[in-house]
Short mmCIF file of C-alpha atoms in Angstrom, two decimals:
data_model
loop_
_atom_site.label_atom_id
_atom_site.label_comp_id
_atom_site.label_asym_id
_atom_site.label_seq_id
_atom_site.Cartn_x
_atom_site.Cartn_y
_atom_site.Cartn_z
CA MET A 3 -155.76 -201.83 145.77
CA TYR A 4 -152.36 -203.48 145.51
CA TRP A 5 -149.22 -201.63 146.66
CA PRO A 6 -145.65 -202.96 147.03
CA ASP A 7 -145.20 -205.29 150.00
CA THR A 8 -141.58 -204.26 150.67
CA VAL A 9 -140.27 -200.70 150.86
CA VAL A 10 -136.51 -200.12 150.91
CA PHE A 11 -135.14 -196.94 152.49
CA TRP A 12 -131.77 -196.37 150.79
CA GLY A 13 -129.63 -194.20 153.08
CA ALA A 14 -126.07 -192.83 153.21
CA GLY A 15 -124.75 -196.01 154.84
CA ALA A 16 -125.74 -197.99 151.75
CA THR A 17 -122.98 -196.34 149.73
CA ALA A 18 -120.49 -195.64 152.55
CA SER A 19 -118.27 -198.48 151.30
CA LEU A 20 -117.89 -196.50 148.06
CA ASN A 21 -116.64 -193.55 150.10
CA PHE A 22 -119.74 -191.53 149.30
CA PRO A 23 -120.01 -189.00 152.14
CA THR A 24 -122.27 -189.31 155.15
CA THR A 25 -123.53 -186.19 156.94
CA ASP A 26 -120.73 -186.50 159.50
CA SER A 27 -117.96 -186.77 156.89
CA LEU A 28 -119.43 -183.82 154.99
CA GLY A 29 -119.17 -181.71 158.14
CA SER A 30 -115.59 -182.78 158.66
CA GLY A 31 -114.62 -181.95 155.08
CA ILE A 32 -116.25 -178.52 155.04
CA GLY A 33 -114.76 -177.72 158.46
CA LYS A 34 -111.24 -178.43 157.23
CA MET A 35 -111.82 -176.30 154.13
CA ILE A 36 -113.12 -173.33 156.14
CA LEU A 37 -109.99 -173.39 158.33
CA CYS A 38 -107.72 -172.94 155.29
CA ASN A 39 -108.36 -169.18 155.09
CA ASN A 40 -108.34 -169.40 151.30
CA ASN A 41 -104.79 -170.78 151.04
CA VAL A 42 -104.83 -172.83 147.81
CA GLN A 43 -102.35 -175.49 148.93
CA LYS A 44 -104.07 -175.88 152.30
CA LEU A 45 -107.40 -176.23 150.51
CA ILE A 46 -105.96 -178.97 148.31
CA ASP A 47 -104.58 -180.82 151.37
CA ALA A 48 -107.88 -180.43 153.24
CA MET A 49 -109.92 -181.79 150.36
CA GLU A 50 -107.59 -184.70 149.66
CA SER A 51 -107.72 -185.67 153.35
CA SER A 52 -111.54 -185.53 153.06
CA SER A 53 -111.44 -188.05 150.19
CA PHE A 54 -111.96 -185.65 147.33
CA CYS A 55 -110.51 -187.03 144.12
CA GLN A 56 -106.99 -185.60 143.75
CA VAL A 57 -107.71 -183.97 140.39
CA ILE A 58 -110.92 -182.36 141.63
CA ALA A 59 -109.19 -181.16 144.82
CA HIS A 60 -106.72 -179.12 142.75
CA GLU A 61 -109.40 -177.75 140.41
CA LEU A 62 -111.86 -176.94 143.19
CA ALA A 63 -109.19 -175.21 145.28
CA ASP A 64 -108.59 -172.82 142.39
CA PHE A 65 -112.35 -172.34 141.95
CA LEU A 66 -112.91 -171.48 145.63
CA SER A 67 -109.96 -169.08 145.59
CA VAL A 68 -111.53 -167.33 142.61
CA LEU A 69 -114.78 -166.94 144.55
CA TYR A 70 -113.25 -165.61 147.78
CA ALA A 71 -113.75 -161.84 148.09
CA LYS A 72 -114.94 -159.44 150.75
CA ASP A 73 -115.85 -157.07 147.92
CA LEU A 74 -117.44 -159.11 145.12
CA GLY A 75 -116.18 -156.73 142.46
CA ASP A 76 -112.56 -156.84 143.60
CA VAL A 77 -110.69 -159.42 141.49
CA SER A 78 -107.18 -159.84 142.87
CA ASP A 79 -104.08 -160.97 140.97
CA CYS A 80 -104.27 -164.27 142.89
CA ALA A 81 -107.88 -164.79 141.75
CA MET A 82 -106.88 -164.07 138.16
CA GLU A 83 -103.98 -166.53 138.37
CA CYS A 84 -106.24 -169.29 139.69
CA GLY A 85 -108.92 -168.36 137.17
CA LYS A 86 -106.57 -168.80 134.22
CA ARG A 87 -106.00 -172.44 135.25
CA ILE A 88 -109.68 -173.34 135.41
CA PHE A 89 -111.00 -171.07 132.62
CA PRO A 90 -108.16 -171.42 130.10
CA SER A 91 -110.17 -170.31 127.06
CA LEU A 92 -111.04 -166.84 128.44
CA ASP A 93 -109.02 -163.69 127.86
CA SER A 94 -108.26 -161.43 130.84
CA GLN A 95 -111.26 -159.14 130.40
CA SER A 96 -113.71 -162.02 129.91
CA LEU A 97 -112.19 -163.88 132.85
CA ARG A 98 -112.59 -160.92 135.19
CA SER A 99 -116.25 -160.52 134.20
CA HIS A 100 -116.88 -164.24 134.54
CA ILE A 101 -115.35 -164.35 138.04
CA ILE A 102 -117.59 -161.51 139.20
CA ASN A 103 -120.61 -163.24 137.68
CA LEU A 104 -119.81 -166.48 139.52
CA ARG A 105 -119.48 -164.66 142.85
CA PHE A 106 -123.10 -163.56 142.52
CA HIS A 107 -124.09 -167.24 142.62
CA TYR A 108 -121.44 -168.87 144.83
CA ASP A 109 -120.04 -166.92 147.83
CA TRP A 110 -117.05 -168.67 149.45
CA TYR A 111 -116.14 -165.65 151.56
CA ALA A 112 -119.61 -165.47 153.14
CA LEU A 113 -119.68 -169.22 153.78
CA THR A 114 -116.29 -169.22 155.53
CA MET A 115 -117.29 -166.23 157.68
CA VAL A 116 -120.53 -167.93 158.75
CA GLY A 117 -118.62 -171.15 159.42
CA HIS A 118 -116.10 -169.41 161.68
CA LYS A 119 -118.90 -167.69 163.59
CA ILE A 120 -121.30 -170.63 164.00
CA CYS A 121 -118.89 -173.54 164.34
CA GLN A 122 -116.13 -171.77 166.25
CA GLU A 123 -115.76 -174.30 169.06
CA SER A 124 -116.07 -177.44 166.95
CA LEU A 125 -113.57 -176.06 164.46
CA LYS A 126 -111.06 -175.60 167.28
CA THR A 127 -111.57 -179.02 168.86
CA SER A 128 -112.26 -181.35 165.92
CA GLN A 129 -111.94 -179.30 162.69
CA LYS A 130 -115.61 -180.05 161.99
CA CYS A 131 -118.64 -177.99 161.09
CA ASP A 132 -122.10 -179.29 161.78
CA VAL A 133 -123.70 -179.01 158.34
CA ASN A 134 -127.15 -178.71 159.89
CA ASP A 135 -125.97 -175.78 162.05
CA LEU A 136 -124.55 -174.02 158.99
CA TYR A 137 -127.81 -174.37 157.09
CA ASN A 138 -129.85 -173.30 160.11
CA ALA A 139 -127.76 -170.16 160.67
CA ILE A 140 -128.00 -169.14 157.02
CA ASP A 141 -131.72 -169.92 156.77
CA ASP A 142 -132.45 -168.06 160.01
CA GLY A 143 -130.74 -164.96 158.63
CA LEU A 144 -132.65 -165.32 155.37
CA SER A 145 -136.04 -165.93 156.98
CA HIS A 146 -135.79 -162.85 159.21
CA CYS A 147 -134.18 -160.69 156.53
CA SER A 148 -131.68 -159.71 159.20
CA GLY A 149 -128.42 -160.98 157.74
CA ILE A 150 -125.58 -162.25 159.92
CA VAL A 151 -122.97 -160.09 161.67
CA VAL A 152 -119.44 -161.54 161.35
CA GLN A 153 -115.97 -160.47 162.37
CA ASP A 154 -113.16 -160.33 159.80
CA GLY A 155 -110.05 -159.22 161.65
CA ASP A 156 -110.84 -155.75 162.96
CA ASP A 157 -113.78 -155.32 160.60
CA VAL A 158 -117.38 -156.00 161.57
CA ILE A 159 -119.37 -157.01 158.50
CA ILE A 160 -123.07 -157.64 157.95
CA LEU A 161 -123.65 -160.44 155.47
CA GLU A 162 -126.97 -159.50 153.93
CA GLY A 163 -129.56 -161.79 152.39
CA SER A 164 -128.12 -161.97 148.88
CA ARG A 165 -124.71 -163.05 150.18
CA LEU A 166 -126.25 -165.59 152.55
CA LYS A 167 -128.29 -167.03 149.71
CA ASN A 168 -125.16 -167.45 147.59
CA ALA A 169 -123.26 -168.96 150.54
CA ARG A 170 -126.06 -171.50 150.87
CA THR A 171 -125.90 -172.29 147.17
CA LEU A 172 -122.18 -172.95 147.48
CA LEU A 173 -122.71 -175.15 150.55
CA ASP A 174 -125.17 -177.21 148.49
CA ALA A 175 -122.67 -177.37 145.64
CA ILE A 176 -119.74 -178.49 147.80
CA GLN A 177 -121.80 -181.39 149.08
CA MET A 178 -122.74 -182.36 145.54
CA TRP A 179 -119.17 -182.08 144.25
CA ARG A 180 -117.97 -184.23 147.15
CA ILE A 181 -120.33 -186.99 146.02
CA SER A 182 -119.49 -186.73 142.32
CA SER A 183 -115.78 -186.63 143.18
CA ALA A 184 -116.10 -189.86 145.21
CA TYR A 185 -117.75 -191.56 142.24
CA GLN A 186 -115.10 -190.33 139.81
CA SER A 187 -112.38 -191.50 142.19
CA ILE A 188 -113.86 -195.02 142.01
CA LEU A 189 -113.84 -194.94 138.21
CA GLU A 190 -110.22 -193.80 138.23
CA ASN A 191 -108.81 -196.07 140.93
CA ASP A 192 -111.05 -199.04 141.72
CA PRO A 193 -114.03 -199.55 139.35
CA LYS A 194 -114.51 -203.10 140.67
CA LYS A 195 -115.97 -201.54 143.82
CA LEU A 196 -119.20 -201.07 141.86
CA ASN A 197 -119.50 -204.76 140.99
CA SER A 198 -121.58 -205.74 144.03
CA TYR A 199 -124.02 -202.89 143.35
CA ILE A 200 -124.23 -203.79 139.65
CA LYS A 201 -124.98 -207.38 140.64
CA LEU A 202 -127.66 -206.16 143.08
CA ALA A 203 -129.39 -204.24 140.27
CA GLU A 204 -129.27 -207.26 137.96
CA ASP A 205 -130.53 -209.59 140.69
CA LEU A 206 -133.45 -207.26 141.32
CA ALA A 207 -134.24 -207.29 137.60
CA THR A 208 -134.11 -211.10 137.58
CA LEU A 209 -136.48 -211.31 140.54
CA MET A 210 -138.96 -208.96 138.88
CA GLN A 211 -138.86 -211.00 135.66
CA GLU A 212 -139.48 -214.19 137.64
CA GLU A 213 -142.28 -212.47 139.55
CA GLY A 214 -143.94 -211.40 136.29
CA VAL A 215 -143.80 -214.91 134.83
CA HIS A 216 -145.17 -216.36 138.06
CA GLN A 217 -148.13 -213.94 137.93
CA GLU A 218 -148.92 -214.30 134.22
CA SER A 219 -152.36 -215.75 134.97
CA LYS A 220 -153.43 -212.39 136.44
CA ASN A 221 -154.97 -209.55 134.49
CA VAL A 222 -151.95 -207.85 132.87
CA CYS A 223 -153.66 -204.45 133.25
CA SER A 224 -154.03 -204.86 137.03
CA ARG A 225 -151.58 -203.59 139.63
CA ASP A 226 -151.30 -207.13 141.00
CA PHE A 227 -149.45 -208.00 137.81
CA TYR A 228 -147.58 -204.94 136.60
CA LEU A 229 -146.40 -203.35 139.86
CA PHE A 230 -143.12 -204.59 141.38
CA SER A 231 -143.48 -206.08 144.85
CA TYR A 232 -140.73 -203.78 146.13
CA ALA A 233 -140.31 -199.99 146.06
CA VAL A 234 -137.27 -197.83 146.79
CA ILE A 235 -137.20 -194.56 148.71
CA SER A 236 -133.73 -193.10 148.22
CA LEU A 237 -132.75 -190.53 150.81
CA ASN A 238 -129.40 -190.06 149.06
CA TYR A 239 -128.67 -187.35 146.53
CA ASP A 240 -126.57 -189.53 144.24
CA PRO A 241 -128.20 -191.22 141.21
CA LEU A 242 -126.06 -194.38 141.40
CA LEU A 243 -128.73 -196.92 142.32
CA ILE A 244 -131.31 -195.74 139.80
CA TRP A 245 -128.62 -195.59 137.10
CA LEU A 246 -127.54 -199.18 137.75
CA LEU A 247 -131.19 -200.28 137.75
CA PHE A 248 -131.76 -198.43 134.45
CA ASN A 249 -128.83 -200.32 132.94
CA ALA A 250 -129.95 -203.66 134.38
CA HIS A 251 -133.46 -203.20 132.99
CA LYS A 252 -132.07 -202.15 129.60
CA LYS A 253 -129.86 -205.26 129.52
CA PHE A 254 -132.66 -207.64 130.53
CA ASN A 255 -135.23 -205.97 128.26
CA ASP A 256 -132.95 -206.35 125.23
CA ASP A 257 -131.46 -209.77 125.95
CA ASN A 258 -134.16 -212.31 125.19
CA PRO A 259 -136.67 -211.35 127.93
CA PRO A 260 -139.17 -214.00 129.07
CA CYS A 261 -142.57 -214.16 127.44
CA VAL A 262 -145.83 -214.11 129.37
CA THR A 263 -149.43 -214.92 128.55
CA LYS A 264 -150.75 -216.97 125.65
CA THR A 265 -150.03 -214.13 123.21
CA ASN A 266 -146.29 -214.74 123.67
CA ARG A 267 -145.46 -211.09 124.48
CA SER A 268 -142.04 -210.24 125.94
CA LEU A 269 -141.81 -208.84 129.47
CA LYS A 270 -140.14 -205.43 129.85
CA LEU A 271 -139.13 -203.72 133.11
CA PHE A 272 -139.34 -199.97 133.81
CA HIS A 273 -139.67 -197.48 136.69
CA ASP A 274 -142.45 -195.21 137.89
CA PHE A 275 -141.31 -191.97 139.60
CA SER A 276 -144.92 -190.87 140.23
CA LEU A 277 -144.49 -187.67 138.20
CA LEU A 278 -143.82 -186.48 134.68
CA PHE A 279 -140.44 -185.05 133.69
CA GLY A 280 -137.95 -185.23 130.86
CA ILE A 281 -134.88 -187.50 130.99
CA ARG A 282 -132.06 -186.49 128.68
CA GLU A 283 -131.72 -189.14 125.98
CA ILE A 284 -129.25 -191.94 126.71
CA TYR A 285 -127.28 -193.18 123.69
CA SER A 286 -126.36 -196.75 122.81
CA GLN A 287 -122.89 -196.11 121.42
CA PRO A 288 -119.93 -193.86 122.30
CA GLY A 289 -119.74 -190.71 120.20
CA GLN A 290 -123.41 -190.97 119.25
CA CYS A 291 -124.20 -187.57 120.83
CA THR A 292 -125.60 -185.15 118.29
CA ASP A 293 -126.95 -181.61 118.44
CA SER A 294 -130.24 -183.07 119.65
CA ASN A 295 -131.85 -182.09 122.94
CA LYS A 296 -134.22 -185.03 122.77
CA ILE A 297 -135.78 -186.28 125.99
CA TRP A 298 -137.53 -189.41 127.14
CA TYR A 299 -140.50 -189.52 129.47
CA PRO A 300 -140.59 -192.09 132.29
CA ALA A 301 -143.13 -194.88 132.40
CA ASN A 302 -146.21 -194.54 134.55
CA GLU A 303 -149.25 -196.63 135.39
CA GLY A 304 -151.41 -195.04 132.70
CA ALA A 305 -148.90 -195.93 129.98
CA VAL A 306 -148.52 -199.46 131.34
CA GLN A 307 -152.26 -200.10 131.38
CA ARG A 308 -152.65 -198.86 127.80
CA ILE A 309 -149.71 -200.88 126.44
CA ASN A 310 -150.61 -204.04 128.33
CA GLY A 311 -154.21 -203.69 127.15
CA TYR A 312 -153.27 -203.82 123.43
CA GLU A 313 -152.97 -207.52 122.63
CA ASN A 314 -151.41 -206.90 119.22
CA LEU A 315 -148.27 -205.32 120.74
CA ASP A 316 -145.16 -207.45 121.23
CA ARG A 317 -144.43 -206.36 124.80
CA ILE A 318 -145.92 -206.33 128.26
CA MET A 319 -144.63 -203.89 130.90
CA ARG A 320 -143.97 -204.07 134.62
CA ILE A 321 -142.90 -201.03 136.64
CA GLY A 322 -141.35 -200.39 140.03
CA LYS A 323 -141.91 -197.42 142.31
CA PHE A 324 -138.75 -195.36 142.89
CA TYR A 325 -138.72 -192.12 144.88
CA TYR A 326 -136.21 -189.33 145.50
CA PRO A 327 -138.13 -187.24 148.07
CA HIS A 328 -135.06 -185.07 148.82
CA GLY A 329 -134.23 -184.62 145.15
CA ASN A 330 -131.26 -185.90 143.20
CA LEU A 331 -128.01 -184.58 141.75
CA GLY A 332 -129.43 -185.24 138.29
CA PHE A 333 -132.44 -182.97 138.93
CA ARG A 334 -132.56 -179.44 137.55
CA ARG A 335 -135.45 -177.03 137.73
CA CYS A 336 -135.63 -174.62 134.84
CA PRO A 337 -135.61 -171.01 136.15
CA ASN A 338 -137.91 -169.97 133.29
CA CYS A 339 -140.60 -172.64 132.90
CA SER A 340 -140.05 -174.39 136.30
CA LYS A 341 -140.09 -177.80 134.61
CA LEU A 342 -138.05 -180.63 136.10
CA ASN A 343 -135.53 -182.21 133.75
CA ILE A 344 -133.06 -184.95 134.56
CA LYS A 345 -129.67 -185.96 133.25
CA LEU A 346 -128.09 -189.34 133.91
CA GLY A 347 -125.30 -190.94 131.86
CA ASP A 348 -124.83 -190.05 128.21
CA GLN A 349 -124.70 -193.69 127.12
CA TRP A 350 -125.69 -197.11 128.43
CA GLU A 351 -122.84 -198.31 130.65
CA ASN A 352 -122.68 -199.01 134.37
CA HIS A 353 -119.37 -197.18 134.79
CA SER A 354 -120.59 -194.00 133.13
CA LYS A 355 -118.14 -191.09 133.18
CA SER A 356 -120.99 -188.68 132.50
CA LEU A 357 -123.38 -189.72 135.28
CA PHE A 358 -123.07 -186.34 137.00
CA TYR A 359 -123.40 -182.83 135.59
CA ASN A 360 -120.25 -180.98 134.56
CA TYR A 361 -118.38 -178.90 137.10
CA PRO A 362 -118.62 -175.10 136.64
CA PHE A 363 -114.88 -174.99 135.91
CA ALA A 364 -112.64 -176.72 133.39
CA SER A 365 -112.15 -180.35 134.42
CA ARG A 366 -111.13 -183.50 132.64
CA PHE A 367 -114.20 -185.10 134.20
CA ASN A 368 -116.51 -182.78 132.29
CA SER A 369 -118.45 -184.54 129.56
CA GLU A 370 -119.54 -183.71 126.02
CA LEU A 371 -122.25 -181.12 125.49
CA ARG A 372 -124.96 -181.57 122.89
CA THR A 373 -126.75 -178.47 121.65
CA PRO A 374 -125.31 -175.40 119.90
CA LYS A 375 -126.49 -173.22 122.79
CA GLU A 376 -124.65 -175.42 125.33
CA LYS A 377 -121.47 -175.43 123.24
CA GLU A 378 -121.58 -171.66 122.88
CA ALA A 379 -121.94 -171.29 126.68
CA PHE A 380 -119.05 -173.73 127.17
CA GLU A 381 -116.78 -171.50 125.10
CA LYS A 382 -117.67 -168.60 127.41
CA GLY A 383 -116.67 -170.57 130.52
CA PHE A 384 -120.12 -171.85 131.51
CA TYR A 385 -119.04 -175.49 131.52
CA ASP A 386 -122.07 -176.78 133.44
CA ALA A 387 -124.70 -175.20 131.17
CA ILE A 388 -127.50 -177.55 130.06
CA GLU A 389 -130.36 -176.43 127.85
CA CYS A 390 -133.86 -176.97 129.20
CA PRO A 391 -135.52 -179.35 126.72
CA PHE A 392 -138.92 -177.74 127.29
CA CYS A 393 -138.27 -174.02 126.76
CA GLY A 394 -134.61 -173.79 125.66
CA THR A 395 -133.39 -171.76 128.65
CA LEU A 396 -129.88 -172.58 129.86
CA THR A 397 -129.73 -174.10 133.34
CA TYR A 398 -126.68 -174.26 135.62
CA GLY A 399 -125.49 -176.06 138.72
CA TYR A 400 -127.22 -173.57 140.99
CA ASN A 401 -130.57 -174.57 139.44
CA GLY A 402 -130.44 -177.97 141.13
CA ALA A 403 -133.57 -179.31 142.81
CA PHE A 404 -133.05 -180.97 146.18
CA VAL A 405 -133.90 -180.50 149.85
CA THR A 406 -130.93 -180.02 152.19
CA GLN A 407 -130.31 -180.60 155.90
CA SER A 408 -131.89 -177.47 157.35
CA SER A 409 -134.36 -177.44 160.21
CA PHE A 410 -136.08 -174.54 158.42
CA LYS A 411 -138.25 -176.61 156.13
CA LYS A 412 -139.45 -174.59 153.17
CA GLU A 413 -142.16 -175.70 150.80
CA PRO A 414 -140.38 -178.05 148.38
CA PRO A 415 -140.77 -177.72 144.61
CA SER A 416 -144.15 -178.93 143.41
CA PHE A 417 -142.71 -182.04 141.76
CA LEU A 418 -141.04 -183.17 145.01
CA ARG A 419 -144.31 -182.59 146.85
CA GLU A 420 -146.14 -184.69 144.24
CA MET A 421 -143.57 -187.46 144.66
CA GLU A 422 -143.89 -187.30 148.43
CA ASP A 423 -147.68 -187.64 148.27
CA ASP A 424 -147.42 -190.88 146.29
CA LEU A 425 -144.62 -192.08 148.54
CA LYS A 426 -146.77 -191.68 151.67
CA VAL A 427 -149.31 -194.17 150.34
CA THR A 428 -146.62 -196.65 149.30
CA PHE A 429 -145.09 -196.45 152.77
CA ALA A 430 -148.45 -196.71 154.53
CA LYS A 431 -149.39 -199.89 152.64
CA ALA A 432 -146.06 -201.71 153.08
CA LYS A 433 -145.85 -204.72 155.38
CA HIS A 434 -142.04 -204.95 155.31
CA ILE A 435 -139.71 -201.96 155.76
CA VAL A 436 -135.99 -202.34 154.96
CA LEU A 437 -133.62 -199.73 156.40
CA MET A 438 -130.56 -199.96 154.15
CA GLY A 439 -127.86 -197.80 155.70
CA TYR A 440 -130.48 -195.50 157.21
CA SER A 441 -130.48 -195.18 160.99
CA LEU A 442 -133.58 -192.98 161.40
CA PRO A 443 -131.77 -190.26 163.42
CA LYS A 444 -133.72 -188.29 165.99
CA ASP A 445 -133.18 -184.98 164.17
CA ASP A 446 -134.89 -186.37 161.07
CA ALA A 447 -138.30 -185.26 162.28
CA LEU A 448 -140.27 -185.75 159.05
CA TRP A 449 -139.33 -189.37 158.50
CA ARG A 450 -139.63 -190.24 162.20
CA THR A 451 -143.19 -188.92 162.02
CA TYR A 452 -143.94 -191.25 159.11
CA PHE A 453 -142.40 -194.19 160.91
CA LEU A 454 -144.20 -193.45 164.17
CA SER A 455 -147.47 -193.73 162.24
CA LYS A 456 -146.60 -197.44 161.97
CA LYS A 457 -146.16 -197.80 165.73
CA GLY A 458 -148.28 -200.46 167.34
CA LYS A 459 -149.25 -202.11 164.04
CA GLY A 460 -148.21 -205.68 164.68
CA ASP A 461 -148.46 -206.71 161.04
CA VAL A 462 -145.55 -204.49 159.91
CA PHE A 463 -141.99 -205.84 160.03
CA CYS A 464 -138.64 -204.11 159.77
CA SER A 465 -135.24 -205.31 158.55
CA VAL A 466 -132.38 -203.10 159.72
CA VAL A 467 -129.16 -203.20 157.68
CA VAL A 468 -126.73 -200.82 159.38
CA GLY A 469 -123.30 -201.04 160.96
CA TYR A 470 -120.31 -202.92 159.61
CA LYS A 471 -118.56 -204.76 162.44
CA GLY A 472 -121.28 -207.27 163.31
CA GLU A 473 -121.76 -210.85 162.22
CA LYS A 474 -122.37 -211.40 158.53
CA ARG A 475 -125.70 -213.10 159.07
CA TRP A 476 -129.27 -212.16 159.90
CA ILE A 477 -130.24 -211.87 163.56
CA ASN A 478 -133.81 -212.94 163.06
CA PHE A 479 -137.14 -211.77 164.44
CA GLY A 480 -137.45 -212.48 168.16
CA CYS A 481 -133.68 -212.86 168.67
CA VAL A 482 -132.64 -209.22 168.41
CA ASP A 483 -133.22 -208.38 172.07
CA SER A 484 -130.64 -210.85 173.36
CA TRP A 485 -128.19 -209.89 170.60
CA LEU A 486 -128.59 -206.25 171.59
CA SER A 487 -127.77 -206.94 175.22
CA LYS A 488 -124.57 -208.78 174.30
CA CYS A 489 -123.46 -205.97 171.98
CA LYS A 490 -124.01 -203.34 174.66
CA GLU A 491 -121.90 -205.28 177.14
CA LYS A 492 -119.07 -205.42 174.61
CA ASP A 493 -119.33 -201.96 172.96
CA GLU A 494 -119.51 -198.92 175.18
CA SER A 495 -118.38 -195.95 173.08
CA SER A 496 -120.87 -194.20 170.79
CA ARG A 497 -118.60 -194.93 167.83
CA GLU A 498 -118.65 -198.66 168.61
CA LEU A 499 -122.42 -198.58 169.04
CA ASP A 500 -122.82 -196.98 165.60
CA ALA A 501 -120.44 -199.54 164.06
CA SER A 502 -122.69 -202.29 165.39
CA GLY A 503 -125.88 -200.55 164.29
CA ILE A 504 -127.25 -200.55 167.83
CA THR A 505 -128.77 -197.06 167.79
CA ALA A 506 -130.79 -197.78 164.65
CA VAL A 507 -131.95 -201.15 165.97
CA GLU A 508 -133.20 -199.60 169.21
CA THR A 509 -135.19 -197.02 167.24
CA ALA A 510 -136.73 -199.71 165.04
CA MET A 511 -137.62 -201.85 168.05
CA GLU A 512 -139.30 -198.89 169.71
CA ILE A 513 -141.48 -198.29 166.65
CA PHE A 514 -142.18 -201.79 165.31
CA GLY A 515 -141.83 -203.91 168.45
CA LYS A 516 -138.85 -206.14 169.23
CA GLU A 517 -140.57 -209.24 167.86
CA ASN A 518 -140.99 -207.55 164.46
CA VAL A 519 -137.38 -206.44 163.91
CA ARG A 520 -134.38 -208.30 162.51
CA ILE A 521 -130.87 -207.00 161.87
CA TYR A 522 -127.87 -207.50 159.64
CA ALA A 523 -124.86 -205.60 161.05
CA GLY A 524 -122.17 -207.15 158.86
CA GLY A 525 -122.04 -204.30 156.38
CA ILE A 526 -123.20 -203.18 152.94
CA PRO A 527 -122.69 -204.56 150.27
CA GLN A 528 -122.00 -207.77 152.24
CA VAL A 529 -125.72 -208.23 152.90
CA PHE A 530 -126.37 -208.84 149.19
CA HIS A 531 -122.84 -209.72 148.04
CA ASN A 532 -123.41 -213.46 147.45
CA GLY A 533 -126.11 -213.12 144.83
CA ILE A 534 -129.79 -213.50 144.20
CA ASP A 535 -130.56 -215.67 147.23
CA ASP A 536 -129.15 -212.91 149.47
CA VAL A 537 -131.31 -210.32 147.70
CA ARG A 538 -134.38 -212.51 148.03
CA ALA A 539 -133.69 -213.00 151.76
CA LEU A 540 -133.24 -209.25 152.14
CA LEU A 541 -136.54 -208.25 150.50
CA TYR A 542 -138.74 -211.24 151.30
CA PRO A 543 -137.86 -212.92 154.63
CA GLY A 544 -139.54 -216.29 154.95
CA HIS A 545 -141.05 -215.33 158.30
CA ILE A 546 -143.28 -212.81 156.48
CA PHE A 547 -143.56 -214.08 152.91
CA LYS A 548 -144.55 -217.73 152.90
#
């Protein structure tokens, strides 16, 4: 059975040029915030120095100050003052109740106390918190039902399970807001930064159209025809790549697509996520949002086979495998029916201002709500409320569905497990692995296990695209060993080694064999910046694909 030949692992380094946070920068940002001891101005300064968008830094500082309380029911005058700025529509009594409600979902006090206890030394020396250590400490306390003992001045406090759970939820949320803030900062200050990524998505669409035309003699209901020759495994939480691909496919599907087969049917491109969920409807024009909670369902192989099999239809479909095994910022799991539903942008545009969910506080980056139930919740201060399209229950930011950086691996939601099962087969069948900004770190045990299953298989090749200070050209198969030796002579510090991508290359060589690895260390998006020929060289190196 046919499976994609090339599998692209899309890691944090792939969007680092957009200032989307890596694990290290997340730790630095959270460490600086913890050291502020709930001083609003210090929080603003800490977040701005950690590349939060300036507007969000001010709004989030107020939000965190509202959440900070040793006693969850004690709402200070300072908390009320901050609350009035970020919940302007609420009267004093409603605001007080809303603040207490929020503290039972997001616990900034508990998170700062755990941070001071667990990351004490690193906070002193480098103002950093190891995000993995924070998650591990919280999850250890939760798994043993023991809580965590912390010191607050002269007071010894036991943070019990409920507070640890809410501290963890806030840690998740801060990471997510850091990513959405970076995206919004690009839209505000330098939208042209997205151009290379938009061009990548359109070049991929062009290649898949050309591939479909080239294979038109094949049975259009067979995987050899309808399945893209590349698949993407995104280890990032942000939905940027899939959103740009959605827009590219929409553009190419609508703009005189090529026709295949003797029946003169137009070729349409879609994605297969290997599971069924609802995507919130995307509108064609600004202001088209109505009171509708309409959803779309993603394409899958069954739908493709049925549509391609009907000769009287005017279209033929091709689909590409796309996976988010760690989840995505657009994912929400309904707390009532447990269904997965997804929100992307509200309308078709690459530079969508509504790509991410609303913040749980008043922000000019919050987007229009659709249903009467959502609008009613908005008026009560629940700005991030989204109605589940399946059962009508309101979902919130703390209902997100993603797997975070803890060593305590819990059973993921069923839909992520289903996605992972399909992903395993795609990965196992691939003959070309592309590591795009993913260095396969040693603490990433799950993915290292998958990769080690490829060890010793001489027919599997790996292209490593990491680092940013190397030559802007491919170091081809068989030449990496000598390149590596020269780099090591020149770069001695660990920082320099990472900048050259050396650590990732050594890992790939260990797994795939030095003769089966090539590298591009000149940066992302430089590796695909010059257009479709660069993208073709990235996915289908001539050494492998004749």
